[in-house]
XYZ file of C-alpha atoms in Angstrom:
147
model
C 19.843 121.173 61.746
C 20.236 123.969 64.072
C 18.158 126.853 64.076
C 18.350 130.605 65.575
C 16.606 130.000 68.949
C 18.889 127.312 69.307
C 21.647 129.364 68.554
C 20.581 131.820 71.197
C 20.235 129.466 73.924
C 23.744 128.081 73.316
C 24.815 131.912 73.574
C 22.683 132.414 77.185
C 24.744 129.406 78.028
C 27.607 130.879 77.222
C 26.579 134.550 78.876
C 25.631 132.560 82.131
C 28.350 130.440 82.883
C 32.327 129.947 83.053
C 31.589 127.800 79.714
C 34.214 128.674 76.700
C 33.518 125.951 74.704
C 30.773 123.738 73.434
C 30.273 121.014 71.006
C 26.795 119.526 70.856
C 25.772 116.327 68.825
C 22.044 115.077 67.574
C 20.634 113.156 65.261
C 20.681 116.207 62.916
C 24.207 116.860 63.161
C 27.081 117.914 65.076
C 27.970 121.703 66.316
C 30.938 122.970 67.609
C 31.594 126.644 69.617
C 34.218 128.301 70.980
C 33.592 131.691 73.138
C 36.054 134.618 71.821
C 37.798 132.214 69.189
C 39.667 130.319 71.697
C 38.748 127.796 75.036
C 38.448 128.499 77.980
C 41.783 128.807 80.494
C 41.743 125.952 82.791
C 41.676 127.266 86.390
C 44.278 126.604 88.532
C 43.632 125.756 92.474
C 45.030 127.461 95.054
C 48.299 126.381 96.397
C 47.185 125.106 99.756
C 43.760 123.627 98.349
C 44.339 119.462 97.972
C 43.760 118.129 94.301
C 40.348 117.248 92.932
C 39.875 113.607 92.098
C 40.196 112.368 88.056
C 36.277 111.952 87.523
C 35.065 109.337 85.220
C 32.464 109.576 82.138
C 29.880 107.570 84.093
C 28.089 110.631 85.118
C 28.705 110.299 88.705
C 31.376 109.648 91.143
C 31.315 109.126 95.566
C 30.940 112.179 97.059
C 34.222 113.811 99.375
C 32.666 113.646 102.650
C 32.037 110.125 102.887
C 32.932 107.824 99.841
C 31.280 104.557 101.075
C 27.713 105.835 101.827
C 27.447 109.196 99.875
C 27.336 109.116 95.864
C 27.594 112.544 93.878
C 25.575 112.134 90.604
C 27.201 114.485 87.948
C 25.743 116.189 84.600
C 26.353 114.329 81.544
C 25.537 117.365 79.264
C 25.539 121.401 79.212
C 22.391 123.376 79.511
C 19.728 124.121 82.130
C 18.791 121.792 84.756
C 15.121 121.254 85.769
C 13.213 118.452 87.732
C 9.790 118.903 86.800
C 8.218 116.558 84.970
C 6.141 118.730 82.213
C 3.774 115.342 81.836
C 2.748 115.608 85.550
C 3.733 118.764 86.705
C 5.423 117.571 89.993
C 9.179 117.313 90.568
C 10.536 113.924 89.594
C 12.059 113.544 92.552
C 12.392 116.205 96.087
C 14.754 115.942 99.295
C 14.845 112.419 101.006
C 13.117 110.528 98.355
C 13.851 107.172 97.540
C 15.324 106.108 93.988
C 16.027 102.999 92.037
C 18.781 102.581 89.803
C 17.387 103.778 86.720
C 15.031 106.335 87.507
C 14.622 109.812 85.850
C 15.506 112.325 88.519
C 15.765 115.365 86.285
C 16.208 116.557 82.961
C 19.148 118.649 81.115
C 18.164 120.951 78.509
C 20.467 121.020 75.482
C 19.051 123.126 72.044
C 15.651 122.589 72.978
C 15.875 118.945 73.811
C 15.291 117.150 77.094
C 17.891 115.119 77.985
C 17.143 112.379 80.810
C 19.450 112.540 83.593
C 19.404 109.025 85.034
C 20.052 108.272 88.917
C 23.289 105.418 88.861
C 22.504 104.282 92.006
C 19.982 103.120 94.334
C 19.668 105.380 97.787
C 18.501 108.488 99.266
C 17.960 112.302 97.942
C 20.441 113.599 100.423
C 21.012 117.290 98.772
C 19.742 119.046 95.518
C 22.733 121.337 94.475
C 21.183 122.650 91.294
C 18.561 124.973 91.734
C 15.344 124.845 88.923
C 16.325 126.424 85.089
C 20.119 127.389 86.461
C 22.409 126.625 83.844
C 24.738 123.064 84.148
C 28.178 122.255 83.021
C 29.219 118.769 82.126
C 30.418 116.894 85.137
C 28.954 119.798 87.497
C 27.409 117.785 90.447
C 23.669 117.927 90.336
C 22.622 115.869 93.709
C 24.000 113.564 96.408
C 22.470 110.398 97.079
C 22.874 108.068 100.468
C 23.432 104.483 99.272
């Protein structure tokens, strides 16, 4: 099922970001932690700060500045974010590339595992807003595309 060095790198997760809790499943099995027993509080906005959109399980969502023509594409899992393709050694994808509906942009690394992140639309690499082997959160935004 799980081992220690998987175990670790959920803790580094947990050392390295606002994350309090964590379930993971695989074909092994299914894990469950919680940071110090209980989850994380929700943080509240500030008072003068407009609420944040409900955002939907698709993995994405259109980004704020411009709904029509700018799409935010959004982490389906929790673990560290890289682009490089470890076949090639190249970046899947860099600033202003073209991508198909369907292509592997990145990966998410979960226990080990590389998890495909998939680009839900068709457009433009307008911005990168992970930076290479930084930890993700589920729904954290990873990139904006231009449709």
């Amino acid at each position: 099922m799980f081992n220690v060095k998987d175990m670790k790198e959920i803790q580094d997760i947990f050392k390295t970001s606002d994350v309090g809790e964590i379930e993971i499943e695989t074909p092994e099995g299914r894990l469950r932690m919680v940071m110090g027993g209980k989850p994380a509080p929700v943080k509240a906005a500030p008072a003068a700060a407009p609420a944040a959109p409900a955002q939907d399980n698709t993995g994405g969502a259109p980004a704020k500045d411009s709904p029509d023509s700018v799409y935010e594409l959004r982490s389906k899992w929790v673990g560290f974010f890289t682009r490089l393709n470890t076949k090639t050694g190249e970046y899947y994808i860099k600033l202003r590339d073209t991508v198909k509906k369907g292509d592997i942009v990145a990966h998410v690394r979960v226990l080990g595992i590389m998890q495909d992140v998939i680009a839900d639309v068709e457009g433009k690499v307008k911005e990168i807003l992970i930076e290479e082997g930084q930890p993700i959160e589920y729904g954290q935004p990873i990139m904006r595309f231009e449709k």
